[in-house]
Coordinates of C-alpha atoms in Angstrom, one line a residue:
M1 CA -99.9 37.9 17.8
I2 CA -99.0 38.0 13.9
P3 CA -101.0 40.1 11.9
D4 CA -102.5 38.3 8.6
P5 CA -100.1 38.5 5.8
G6 CA -102.7 37.9 3.2
V7 CA -102.1 35.6 0.3
S8 CA -98.4 36.2 0.6
D9 CA -95.7 37.6 2.7
F10 CA -94.1 39.1 -0.7
N11 CA -95.0 41.5 -3.5
I12 CA -94.1 39.3 -6.4
G13 CA -93.6 41.2 -9.9
G14 CA -92.4 39.8 -13.1
R15 CA -91.2 41.1 -16.4
I16 CA -89.9 39.3 -19.5
I17 CA -86.8 41.1 -21.0
P18 CA -86.7 40.9 -24.7
R19 CA -83.8 40.1 -26.6
S20 CA -83.2 44.1 -27.9
A21 CA -82.7 45.0 -24.4
I22 CA -79.6 43.1 -24.6
S23 CA -78.5 43.5 -28.2
S24 CA -76.0 45.8 -27.6
A25 CA -73.8 47.7 -24.9
A26 CA -76.0 50.8 -24.0
P27 CA -79.4 48.8 -23.0
T28 CA -77.5 46.3 -21.7
A29 CA -76.1 49.0 -19.2
Q30 CA -78.7 50.3 -18.4
L31 CA -80.8 46.9 -17.8
A32 CA -77.8 46.3 -15.3
E33 CA -78.4 49.6 -13.7
A34 CA -81.8 49.1 -13.4
I35 CA -81.2 45.7 -11.8
E36 CA -78.8 46.9 -9.4
H37 CA -81.1 49.7 -8.2
I38 CA -83.8 47.1 -7.6
V39 CA -81.5 45.2 -5.5
D40 CA -80.0 47.9 -3.7
C41 CA -83.3 49.1 -2.3
G42 CA -83.7 45.6 -0.2
N43 CA -85.4 43.5 -3.2
F44 CA -84.0 40.2 -4.7
L45 CA -84.5 38.5 -8.3
L46 CA -85.6 35.2 -8.7
G47 CA -84.9 33.4 -11.8
A48 CA -83.5 36.0 -13.9
T49 CA -81.4 35.2 -16.9
L50 CA -79.6 37.5 -19.2
N51 CA -78.4 34.8 -21.7
A52 CA -81.6 34.0 -23.6
A53 CA -81.2 30.9 -25.6
R54 CA -82.8 29.8 -29.0
F55 CA -85.2 27.5 -29.7
A56 CA -82.7 25.1 -31.4
E57 CA -80.7 25.1 -28.5
T58 CA -83.7 24.2 -26.0
A59 CA -85.7 22.3 -27.7
P60 CA -83.7 18.9 -27.1
P61 CA -84.0 19.3 -23.4
N62 CA -87.3 20.2 -23.4
T63 CA -88.2 17.0 -25.7
R64 CA -86.3 15.0 -23.2
I65 CA -88.5 16.4 -20.0
V66 CA -91.7 15.9 -21.9
E67 CA -90.9 12.5 -23.4
D68 CA -88.1 10.9 -20.4
F69 CA -88.1 12.8 -17.1
Q70 CA -91.9 13.5 -16.9
P71 CA -93.5 10.0 -17.4
K72 CA -91.0 9.0 -15.0
L73 CA -92.1 11.5 -12.1
E74 CA -95.8 10.7 -12.9
A75 CA -95.2 7.1 -12.2
L76 CA -93.9 7.5 -9.1
T77 CA -96.5 10.8 -7.9
P78 CA -99.9 9.5 -9.1
G79 CA -102.6 12.0 -8.1
G80 CA -99.8 14.8 -8.4
G81 CA -99.9 17.6 -10.5
A82 CA -97.9 20.5 -11.6
Y83 CA -97.9 24.0 -11.5
L84 CA -99.5 25.6 -14.5
N85 CA -96.3 28.5 -14.9
E86 CA -93.9 25.6 -14.5
A87 CA -94.8 23.0 -16.7
P88 CA -93.6 21.9 -20.1
L89 CA -96.0 23.3 -22.8
R90 CA -96.2 19.5 -24.6
L91 CA -97.2 18.0 -21.2
A92 CA -99.2 14.9 -22.6
N93 CA -101.8 15.4 -19.7
W94 CA -102.0 18.7 -18.8
K95 CA -105.6 18.8 -18.1
E96 CA -105.3 16.2 -15.2
S97 CA -101.6 17.6 -13.9
F98 CA -103.1 21.2 -13.6
F99 CA -106.9 20.6 -13.0
G100 CA -107.6 16.9 -11.9
A101 CA -111.2 16.3 -11.3
N102 CA -112.1 20.1 -11.6
Y103 CA -111.8 20.3 -15.2
D104 CA -115.1 19.9 -16.7
R105 CA -116.5 21.9 -13.7
L106 CA -114.0 24.8 -14.2
T107 CA -114.7 24.7 -18.4
A108 CA -118.5 24.8 -17.5
I109 CA -117.6 27.9 -15.4
K110 CA -115.3 29.4 -18.3
Q111 CA -118.3 28.9 -20.9
R112 CA -120.5 30.6 -18.9
Y113 CA -118.3 33.9 -17.6
D114 CA -116.3 34.2 -20.7
L115 CA -118.4 34.1 -23.8
E116 CA -115.9 36.0 -26.0
G117 CA -112.9 33.7 -25.2
I118 CA -111.2 36.6 -23.3
F119 CA -109.4 34.7 -20.7
Y120 CA -107.6 32.2 -23.2
A121 CA -103.9 30.4 -23.1
P122 CA -102.8 27.1 -24.5
L123 CA -102.6 25.1 -21.5
T124 CA -105.6 26.8 -19.8
V125 CA -109.4 25.4 -19.1
G126 CA -111.6 26.0 -21.9

């Protein structure tokens, strides 16, 4: 019998690496050593990139995702949705994509328990 793995079979963590950490040779070398240590200990990295792009370089492809690709996928997948952390920020029908019919109920719950608006993010409930 397999023991209950809980929510996930993996321990997941994340870290946003600021541009200053790769701005010169010394911090870049230290970061590379830290990543090497993480991997040497039997872990792996998913979605790691060290070549951060500027907004002017990423805006046109993101616009194409929102205005061209996304509408085509939505038309082919009615009732589908998106993961909040994997969706473009300018998604037109984000409430439906992320929360479906639950948005109004979740908004009421948030308004009841988060009176100060502490739990806020651009594309979340409330």
